[in-house]
Amino acid sequence: MTLLAHISDLHLDGSERATRRATRVMDHLRALPHPVDALLVTGDIADHGEEAEYEEAARILSAPFPVLTCPGNHDARPAYRKALLAEAPDHGPVNQVHHIAGTAILMCDSTIPGRDEGRLDAETLAWIDTTLTALPQDTPALIAFHQPPVELHHPLPDSGMLQEPGRLADLLDAHPQVAAVLTGHAHTAAASTFAARPLIVAPAITWTLRMPWEGGPAADRDQPPGLAFHILSDDGRLTTHYRVVL
């Protein structure tokens, strides 16, 4: 069994509000009596893509368990690499595979610099294919990136969803060991399906999206930050529990 926490959309901008909300969630995770095997952070870690924002993120996200990240549309690859990953600044896609409790977790870069919508470019799709092909057949895998590949029925996230999702769906047809797809971006806890697999969208740390039938402005800034807990069982079934942190 693999136990994962999943957060998204911290939008750290140096403000006391953003810092407080992200710190509250991390304090909650660090205090769990049974620690998670890893924490996934699916993008929009910084609000403006500045080095200082990633330096703050590195401090806040420091934990006794692995913290796995991927960029979102608000993130900037060079500063992200330098200040958060301690790597040389580079404009190429940030793709990393992590092996956690017997599960391969592919943190993928679906960003298009300067755009809200996402796309898994040819380099990233080839990396996903090569990485999954190299895994032993009995190794389960999860794929995480920022923009959801399906409509969530709100004009705000749906205007910036993953483009050309069929390219990923075709790739996943050849890799049955992928148990689920995990994303962020939408600022609402959501569950759907993609390529005959669970698609799980993490809630946001910064604010919660009001759906059209709820009325009011799109951004509900009074809701507490949320997170998801994913359990990947030995039979390959993913179970997700959502929580808010008061």
PDB file of C-alpha atoms in Angstrom:
ATOM      1  CA  MET A   1       0.000   0.000   0.000  1.00  0.00           C
ATOM      2  CA  THR A   2       1.188   3.519  -0.849  1.00  0.00           C
ATOM      3  CA  LEU A   3      -0.178   6.495   1.097  1.00  0.00           C
ATOM      4  CA  LEU A   4       0.195   9.884  -0.573  1.00  0.00           C
ATOM      5  CA  ALA A   5      -0.888  13.402   0.302  1.00  0.00           C
ATOM      6  CA  HIS A   6      -1.700  15.691  -2.607  1.00  0.00           C
ATOM      7  CA  ILE A   7      -1.940  19.491  -2.634  1.00  0.00           C
ATOM      8  CA  SER A   8      -1.921  22.078  -5.384  1.00  0.00           C
ATOM      9  CA  ASP A   9      -2.003  25.763  -6.240  1.00  0.00           C
ATOM     10  CA  LEU A  10      -0.229  27.368  -3.304  1.00  0.00           C
ATOM     11  CA  HIS A  11       0.323  30.616  -5.255  1.00  0.00           C
ATOM     12  CA  LEU A  12       2.965  31.803  -2.814  1.00  0.00           C
ATOM     13  CA  ASP A  13       3.435  35.517  -3.388  1.00  0.00           C
ATOM     14  CA  GLY A  14       5.139  36.762  -0.230  1.00  0.00           C
ATOM     15  CA  SER A  15       1.837  37.719   1.386  1.00  0.00           C
ATOM     16  CA  GLU A  16       1.034  36.736   4.945  1.00  0.00           C
ATOM     17  CA  ARG A  17      -2.190  35.071   3.796  1.00  0.00           C
ATOM     18  CA  ALA A  18      -0.551  32.735   1.281  1.00  0.00           C
ATOM     19  CA  THR A  19       2.243  31.839   3.700  1.00  0.00           C
ATOM     20  CA  ARG A  20      -0.208  31.151   6.529  1.00  0.00           C
ATOM     21  CA  ARG A  21      -2.436  28.858   4.476  1.00  0.00           C
ATOM     22  CA  ALA A  22       0.419  26.778   3.054  1.00  0.00           C
ATOM     23  CA  THR A  23       2.129  26.549   6.440  1.00  0.00           C
ATOM     24  CA  ARG A  24      -1.104  25.410   8.071  1.00  0.00           C
ATOM     25  CA  VAL A  25      -1.412  22.482   5.660  1.00  0.00           C
ATOM     26  CA  MET A  26       2.222  21.463   6.038  1.00  0.00           C
ATOM     27  CA  ASP A  27       1.993  21.627   9.841  1.00  0.00           C
ATOM     28  CA  HIS A  28      -1.047  19.345   9.623  1.00  0.00           C
ATOM     29  CA  LEU A  29       0.794  16.820   7.447  1.00  0.00           C
ATOM     30  CA  ARG A  30       3.925  16.827   9.596  1.00  0.00           C
ATOM     31  CA  ALA A  31       1.798  16.188  12.718  1.00  0.00           C
ATOM     32  CA  LEU A  32      -0.011  13.117  11.373  1.00  0.00           C
ATOM     33  CA  PRO A  33       0.438  10.125  13.705  1.00  0.00           C
ATOM     34  CA  HIS A  34       1.012   7.926  10.635  1.00  0.00           C
ATOM     35  CA  PRO A  35       3.236   9.778   8.166  1.00  0.00           C
ATOM     36  CA  VAL A  36       2.460   9.749   4.473  1.00  0.00           C
ATOM     37  CA  ASP A  37       4.892   8.051   2.111  1.00  0.00           C
ATOM     38  CA  ALA A  38       5.170  11.265   0.082  1.00  0.00           C
ATOM     39  CA  LEU A  39       3.504  14.578  -0.686  1.00  0.00           C
ATOM     40  CA  LEU A  40       2.626  15.521  -4.273  1.00  0.00           C
ATOM     41  CA  VAL A  41       2.392  19.211  -5.208  1.00  0.00           C
ATOM     42  CA  THR A  42       0.836  19.635  -8.650  1.00  0.00           C
ATOM     43  CA  GLY A  43       1.873  23.113  -9.691  1.00  0.00           C
ATOM     44  CA  ASP A  44       1.305  26.825  -9.259  1.00  0.00           C
ATOM     45  CA  ILE A  45       3.660  26.744  -6.320  1.00  0.00           C
ATOM     46  CA  ALA A  46       4.663  30.359  -6.931  1.00  0.00           C
ATOM     47  CA  ASP A  47       2.273  33.099  -8.018  1.00  0.00           C
ATOM     48  CA  HIS A  48       4.691  35.169 -10.113  1.00  0.00           C
ATOM     49  CA  GLY A  49       7.469  32.647 -10.821  1.00  0.00           C
ATOM     50  CA  GLU A  50      10.043  34.609  -8.819  1.00  0.00           C
ATOM     51  CA  GLU A  51      13.062  33.050  -7.099  1.00  0.00           C
ATOM     52  CA  ALA A  52      12.053  34.468  -3.714  1.00  0.00           C
ATOM     53  CA  GLU A  53       8.696  32.695  -3.974  1.00  0.00           C
ATOM     54  CA  TYR A  54      10.422  29.344  -4.585  1.00  0.00           C
ATOM     55  CA  GLU A  55      12.856  29.988  -1.763  1.00  0.00           C
ATOM     56  CA  GLU A  56       9.866  30.436   0.519  1.00  0.00           C
ATOM     57  CA  ALA A  57       8.261  27.307  -0.949  1.00  0.00           C
ATOM     58  CA  ALA A  58      11.389  25.292  -0.198  1.00  0.00           C
ATOM     59  CA  ARG A  59      11.215  26.393   3.441  1.00  0.00           C
ATOM     60  CA  ILE A  60       7.491  25.750   3.821  1.00  0.00           C
ATOM     61  CA  LEU A  61       7.535  22.389   2.029  1.00  0.00           C
ATOM     62  CA  SER A  62      10.466  21.019   4.023  1.00  0.00           C
ATOM     63  CA  ALA A  63       9.255  17.773   5.593  1.00  0.00           C
ATOM     64  CA  PRO A  64      10.403  14.411   6.986  1.00  0.00           C
ATOM     65  CA  PHE A  65       8.801  12.711   3.975  1.00  0.00           C
ATOM     66  CA  PRO A  66       9.573  13.142   0.261  1.00  0.00           C
ATOM     67  CA  VAL A  67       7.950  16.155  -1.414  1.00  0.00           C
ATOM     68  CA  LEU A  68       7.405  15.699  -5.159  1.00  0.00           C
ATOM     69  CA  THR A  69       6.575  18.716  -7.305  1.00  0.00           C
ATOM     70  CA  CYS A  70       5.738  19.695 -10.854  1.00  0.00           C
ATOM     71  CA  PRO A  71       5.226  23.192 -12.309  1.00  0.00           C
ATOM     72  CA  GLY A  72       1.981  24.951 -13.158  1.00  0.00           C
ATOM     73  CA  ASN A  73       1.106  27.822 -15.458  1.00  0.00           C
ATOM     74  CA  HIS A  74       2.115  30.434 -12.836  1.00  0.00           C
ATOM     75  CA  ASP A  75       5.535  28.824 -12.384  1.00  0.00           C
ATOM     76  CA  ALA A  76       8.708  29.775 -14.266  1.00  0.00           C
ATOM     77  CA  ARG A  77      11.008  26.905 -15.132  1.00  0.00           C
ATOM     78  CA  PRO A  78      14.434  28.570 -14.609  1.00  0.00           C
ATOM     79  CA  ALA A  79      13.597  30.013 -11.172  1.00  0.00           C
ATOM     80  CA  TYR A  80      11.731  26.829 -10.221  1.00  0.00           C
ATOM     81  CA  ARG A  81      14.771  24.708 -11.033  1.00  0.00           C
ATOM     82  CA  LYS A  82      17.254  27.012  -9.310  1.00  0.00           C
ATOM     83  CA  ALA A  83      15.459  27.879  -6.066  1.00  0.00           C
ATOM     84  CA  LEU A  84      13.235  24.842  -5.500  1.00  0.00           C
ATOM     85  CA  LEU A  85      15.185  21.965  -7.041  1.00  0.00           C
ATOM     86  CA  ALA A  86      18.721  23.372  -6.557  1.00  0.00           C
ATOM     87  CA  GLU A  87      19.454  22.722 -10.229  1.00  0.00           C
ATOM     88  CA  ALA A  88      20.929  24.884 -12.956  1.00  0.00           C
ATOM     89  CA  PRO A  89      18.341  27.269 -14.430  1.00  0.00           C
ATOM     90  CA  ASP A  90      16.906  25.864 -17.637  1.00  0.00           C
ATOM     91  CA  HIS A  91      13.891  26.528 -19.854  1.00  0.00           C
ATOM     92  CA  GLY A  92      13.242  22.864 -20.731  1.00  0.00           C
ATOM     93  CA  PRO A  93      10.332  20.862 -19.301  1.00  0.00           C
ATOM     94  CA  VAL A  94      10.724  19.677 -15.713  1.00  0.00           C
ATOM     95  CA  ASN A  95      10.000  15.934 -15.656  1.00  0.00           C
ATOM     96  CA  GLN A  96      10.975  13.654 -12.783  1.00  0.00           C
ATOM     97  CA  VAL A  97      10.217  10.077 -11.764  1.00  0.00           C
ATOM     98  CA  HIS A  98      10.211   9.050  -8.101  1.00  0.00           C
ATOM     99  CA  HIS A  99       9.983   5.570  -6.637  1.00  0.00           C
ATOM    100  CA  ILE A 100       7.875   5.677  -3.486  1.00  0.00           C
ATOM    101  CA  ALA A 101       6.866   2.575  -1.510  1.00  0.00           C
ATOM    102  CA  GLY A 102       6.952   0.395  -4.608  1.00  0.00           C
ATOM    103  CA  THR A 103       5.084   2.894  -6.802  1.00  0.00           C
ATOM    104  CA  ALA A 104       6.585   4.897  -9.666  1.00  0.00           C
ATOM    105  CA  ILE A 105       5.296   8.479  -9.601  1.00  0.00           C
ATOM    106  CA  LEU A 106       5.885  10.533 -12.744  1.00  0.00           C
ATOM    107  CA  MET A 107       5.754  14.278 -12.039  1.00  0.00           C
ATOM    108  CA  CYS A 108       5.315  15.812 -15.480  1.00  0.00           C
ATOM    109  CA  ASP A 109       5.552  19.318 -16.902  1.00  0.00           C
ATOM    110  CA  SER A 110       2.372  20.226 -18.784  1.00  0.00           C
ATOM    111  CA  THR A 111       3.066  23.959 -18.912  1.00  0.00           C
ATOM    112  CA  ILE A 112       3.303  26.197 -21.954  1.00  0.00           C
ATOM    113  CA  PRO A 113       5.387  29.211 -20.857  1.00  0.00           C
ATOM    114  CA  GLY A 114       3.237  32.332 -20.863  1.00  0.00           C
ATOM    115  CA  ARG A 115      -0.057  30.449 -21.326  1.00  0.00           C
ATOM    116  CA  ASP A 116      -2.742  29.200 -18.934  1.00  0.00           C
ATOM    117  CA  GLU A 117      -3.640  26.097 -20.905  1.00  0.00           C
ATOM    118  CA  GLY A 118      -1.351  23.081 -20.840  1.00  0.00           C
ATOM    119  CA  ARG A 119       0.199  20.613 -23.239  1.00  0.00           C
ATOM    120  CA  LEU A 120       2.426  17.585 -22.804  1.00  0.00           C
ATOM    121  CA  ASP A 121       4.962  18.315 -25.534  1.00  0.00           C
ATOM    122  CA  ALA A 122       6.695  15.696 -27.661  1.00  0.00           C
ATOM    123  CA  GLU A 123       9.726  15.606 -25.353  1.00  0.00           C
ATOM    124  CA  THR A 124       7.587  15.001 -22.288  1.00  0.00           C
ATOM    125  CA  LEU A 125       5.388  12.373 -23.957  1.00  0.00           C
ATOM    126  CA  ALA A 126       8.502  10.521 -25.112  1.00  0.00           C
ATOM    127  CA  TRP A 127       9.912  10.718 -21.581  1.00  0.00           C
ATOM    128  CA  ILE A 128       6.688   9.302 -20.115  1.00  0.00           C
ATOM    129  CA  ASP A 129       6.699   6.445 -22.619  1.00  0.00           C
ATOM    130  CA  THR A 130      10.380   5.621 -22.049  1.00  0.00           C
ATOM    131  CA  THR A 131      10.058   5.836 -18.273  1.00  0.00           C
ATOM    132  CA  LEU A 132       7.001   3.575 -18.122  1.00  0.00           C
ATOM    133  CA  THR A 133       8.507   1.085 -20.561  1.00  0.00           C
ATOM    134  CA  ALA A 134      11.598   0.749 -18.365  1.00  0.00           C
ATOM    135  CA  LEU A 135       9.561  -0.182 -15.280  1.00  0.00           C
ATOM    136  CA  PRO A 136       9.137  -3.812 -14.245  1.00  0.00           C
ATOM    137  CA  GLN A 137       5.691  -4.956 -15.359  1.00  0.00           C
ATOM    138  CA  ASP A 138       4.507  -5.424 -11.785  1.00  0.00           C
ATOM    139  CA  THR A 139       5.393  -1.847 -10.737  1.00  0.00           C
ATOM    140  CA  PRO A 140       2.296   0.371 -10.426  1.00  0.00           C
ATOM    141  CA  ALA A 141       2.591   3.942 -11.639  1.00  0.00           C
ATOM    142  CA  LEU A 142       0.845   7.274 -11.183  1.00  0.00           C
ATOM    143  CA  ILE A 143       1.097  10.258 -13.531  1.00  0.00           C
ATOM    144  CA  ALA A 144       0.783  13.789 -12.140  1.00  0.00           C
ATOM    145  CA  PHE A 145       0.761  17.167 -13.896  1.00  0.00           C
ATOM    146  CA  HIS A 146      -1.019  20.517 -13.573  1.00  0.00           C
ATOM    147  CA  GLN A 147      -3.868  21.071 -16.039  1.00  0.00           C
ATOM    148  CA  PRO A 148      -6.741  18.529 -16.051  1.00  0.00           C
ATOM    149  CA  PRO A 149      -7.210  16.706 -19.376  1.00  0.00           C
ATOM    150  CA  VAL A 150     -11.034  16.781 -19.177  1.00  0.00           C
ATOM    151  CA  GLU A 151     -13.679  19.467 -18.746  1.00  0.00           C
ATOM    152  CA  LEU A 152     -14.753  20.144 -15.168  1.00  0.00           C
ATOM    153  CA  HIS A 153     -17.829  22.190 -16.158  1.00  0.00           C
ATOM    154  CA  HIS A 154     -16.646  25.610 -15.090  1.00  0.00           C
ATOM    155  CA  PRO A 155     -15.509  28.144 -17.706  1.00  0.00           C
ATOM    156  CA  LEU A 156     -12.427  29.208 -15.726  1.00  0.00           C
ATOM    157  CA  PRO A 157     -10.505  25.889 -15.532  1.00  0.00           C
ATOM    158  CA  ASP A 158     -12.040  24.625 -18.765  1.00  0.00           C
ATOM    159  CA  SER A 159     -10.509  27.559 -20.655  1.00  0.00           C
ATOM    160  CA  GLY A 160      -7.062  26.434 -19.482  1.00  0.00           C
ATOM    161  CA  MET A 161      -7.267  22.633 -19.561  1.00  0.00           C
ATOM    162  CA  LEU A 162      -4.722  20.276 -21.103  1.00  0.00           C
ATOM    163  CA  GLN A 163      -4.661  20.536 -24.900  1.00  0.00           C
ATOM    164  CA  GLU A 164      -4.537  17.468 -27.148  1.00  0.00           C
ATOM    165  CA  PRO A 165      -5.340  15.034 -24.310  1.00  0.00           C
ATOM    166  CA  GLY A 166      -5.821  12.218 -26.795  1.00  0.00           C
ATOM    167  CA  ARG A 167      -2.040  11.987 -27.245  1.00  0.00           C
ATOM    168  CA  LEU A 168      -1.673  11.043 -23.582  1.00  0.00           C
ATOM    169  CA  ALA A 169      -4.690   8.727 -23.700  1.00  0.00           C
ATOM    170  CA  ASP A 170      -3.166   6.843 -26.644  1.00  0.00           C
ATOM    171  CA  LEU A 171       0.124   6.525 -24.779  1.00  0.00           C
ATOM    172  CA  LEU A 172      -1.575   5.191 -21.647  1.00  0.00           C
ATOM    173  CA  ASP A 173      -3.308   2.475 -23.663  1.00  0.00           C
ATOM    174  CA  ALA A 174       0.118   0.839 -23.973  1.00  0.00           C
ATOM    175  CA  HIS A 175       0.874   1.110 -20.249  1.00  0.00           C
ATOM    176  CA  PRO A 176      -1.762  -0.639 -18.121  1.00  0.00           C
ATOM    177  CA  GLN A 177       0.391  -0.249 -14.982  1.00  0.00           C
ATOM    178  CA  VAL A 178      -0.691   3.417 -14.729  1.00  0.00           C
ATOM    179  CA  ALA A 179      -3.338   3.361 -12.004  1.00  0.00           C
ATOM    180  CA  ALA A 180      -4.510   6.996 -12.130  1.00  0.00           C
ATOM    181  CA  VAL A 181      -3.873  10.536 -13.341  1.00  0.00           C
ATOM    182  CA  LEU A 182      -3.496  13.301 -10.727  1.00  0.00           C
ATOM    183  CA  THR A 183      -3.758  17.036 -11.436  1.00  0.00           C
ATOM    184  CA  GLY A 184      -4.423  20.457  -9.911  1.00  0.00           C
ATOM    185  CA  HIS A 185      -5.112  23.851 -11.552  1.00  0.00           C
ATOM    186  CA  ALA A 186      -8.907  23.903 -11.135  1.00  0.00           C
ATOM    187  CA  HIS A 187      -8.967  25.025  -7.473  1.00  0.00           C
ATOM    188  CA  THR A 188     -11.711  22.511  -6.723  1.00  0.00           C
ATOM    189  CA  ALA A 189     -11.600  18.968  -5.396  1.00  0.00           C
ATOM    190  CA  ALA A 190     -12.918  16.848  -8.256  1.00  0.00           C
ATOM    191  CA  ALA A 191     -12.996  13.278  -9.504  1.00  0.00           C
ATOM    192  CA  SER A 192     -13.602  12.039 -13.027  1.00  0.00           C
ATOM    193  CA  THR A 193     -12.118   9.508 -15.436  1.00  0.00           C
ATOM    194  CA  PHE A 194      -9.537   9.731 -18.207  1.00  0.00           C
ATOM    195  CA  ALA A 195      -8.310   6.967 -20.499  1.00  0.00           C
ATOM    196  CA  ALA A 196     -10.364   4.445 -18.459  1.00  0.00           C
ATOM    197  CA  ARG A 197      -8.581   5.480 -15.259  1.00  0.00           C
ATOM    198  CA  PRO A 198      -9.434   7.640 -12.260  1.00  0.00           C
ATOM    199  CA  LEU A 199      -8.678  11.326 -12.755  1.00  0.00           C
ATOM    200  CA  ILE A 200      -8.279  13.061  -9.411  1.00  0.00           C
ATOM    201  CA  VAL A 201      -8.011  16.846  -9.084  1.00  0.00           C
ATOM    202  CA  ALA A 202      -6.547  18.217  -5.857  1.00  0.00           C
ATOM    203  CA  PRO A 203      -8.168  21.161  -4.095  1.00  0.00           C
ATOM    204  CA  ALA A 204      -6.210  24.402  -3.954  1.00  0.00           C
ATOM    205  CA  ILE A 205      -4.390  25.872  -1.005  1.00  0.00           C
ATOM    206  CA  THR A 206      -4.994  29.510  -1.992  1.00  0.00           C
ATOM    207  CA  TRP A 207      -8.760  29.678  -2.732  1.00  0.00           C
ATOM    208  CA  THR A 208     -11.647  27.425  -3.727  1.00  0.00           C
ATOM    209  CA  LEU A 209     -13.543  27.610  -7.014  1.00  0.00           C
ATOM    210  CA  ARG A 210     -17.287  28.230  -6.785  1.00  0.00           C
ATOM    211  CA  MET A 211     -19.125  26.208  -9.397  1.00  0.00           C
ATOM    212  CA  PRO A 212     -21.734  27.956 -11.566  1.00  0.00           C
ATOM    213  CA  TRP A 213     -24.680  26.510  -9.655  1.00  0.00           C
ATOM    214  CA  GLU A 214     -23.290  27.832  -6.359  1.00  0.00           C
ATOM    215  CA  GLY A 215     -23.477  31.488  -7.390  1.00  0.00           C
ATOM    216  CA  GLY A 216     -21.221  34.328  -6.359  1.00  0.00           C
ATOM    217  CA  PRO A 217     -17.690  35.211  -7.524  1.00  0.00           C
ATOM    218  CA  ALA A 218     -15.568  32.369  -8.894  1.00  0.00           C
ATOM    219  CA  ALA A 219     -12.952  32.631  -6.143  1.00  0.00           C
ATOM    220  CA  ASP A 220     -14.159  31.726  -2.660  1.00  0.00           C
ATOM    221  CA  ARG A 221     -11.320  33.013  -0.508  1.00  0.00           C
ATOM    222  CA  ASP A 222     -13.075  32.183   2.774  1.00  0.00           C
ATOM    223  CA  GLN A 223     -12.968  28.415   2.352  1.00  0.00           C
ATOM    224  CA  PRO A 224     -10.109  26.725   4.250  1.00  0.00           C
ATOM    225  CA  PRO A 225      -7.268  25.121   2.300  1.00  0.00           C
ATOM    226  CA  GLY A 226      -7.824  21.541   1.216  1.00  0.00           C
ATOM    227  CA  LEU A 227      -5.812  18.431   0.458  1.00  0.00           C
ATOM    228  CA  ALA A 228      -6.304  14.904  -0.782  1.00  0.00           C
ATOM    229  CA  PHE A 229      -5.055  11.617   0.585  1.00  0.00           C
ATOM    230  CA  HIS A 230      -4.549   8.849  -1.996  1.00  0.00           C
ATOM    231  CA  ILE A 231      -4.229   5.205  -1.059  1.00  0.00           C
ATOM    232  CA  LEU A 232      -2.915   2.937  -3.810  1.00  0.00           C
ATOM    233  CA  SER A 233      -3.598  -0.601  -2.653  1.00  0.00           C
ATOM    234  CA  ASP A 234      -1.704  -3.718  -3.631  1.00  0.00           C
ATOM    235  CA  ASP A 235      -4.423  -4.637  -6.140  1.00  0.00           C
ATOM    236  CA  GLY A 236      -3.907  -1.331  -8.002  1.00  0.00           C
ATOM    237  CA  ARG A 237      -7.058   0.380  -6.735  1.00  0.00           C
ATOM    238  CA  LEU A 238      -6.786   4.091  -5.929  1.00  0.00           C
ATOM    239  CA  THR A 239      -8.951   5.447  -3.085  1.00  0.00           C
ATOM    240  CA  THR A 240      -9.024   9.179  -2.368  1.00  0.00           C
ATOM    241  CA  HIS A 241     -10.150  11.037   0.753  1.00  0.00           C
ATOM    242  CA  TYR A 242     -10.454  14.835   0.742  1.00  0.00           C
ATOM    243  CA  ARG A 243      -9.899  17.008   3.802  1.00  0.00           C
ATOM    244  CA  VAL A 244      -9.879  20.696   4.689  1.00  0.00           C
ATOM    245  CA  VAL A 245      -7.442  22.130   7.220  1.00  0.00           C
ATOM    246  CA  LEU A 246      -9.056  24.569   9.628  1.00  0.00           C
TER     247      LEU A 246
END
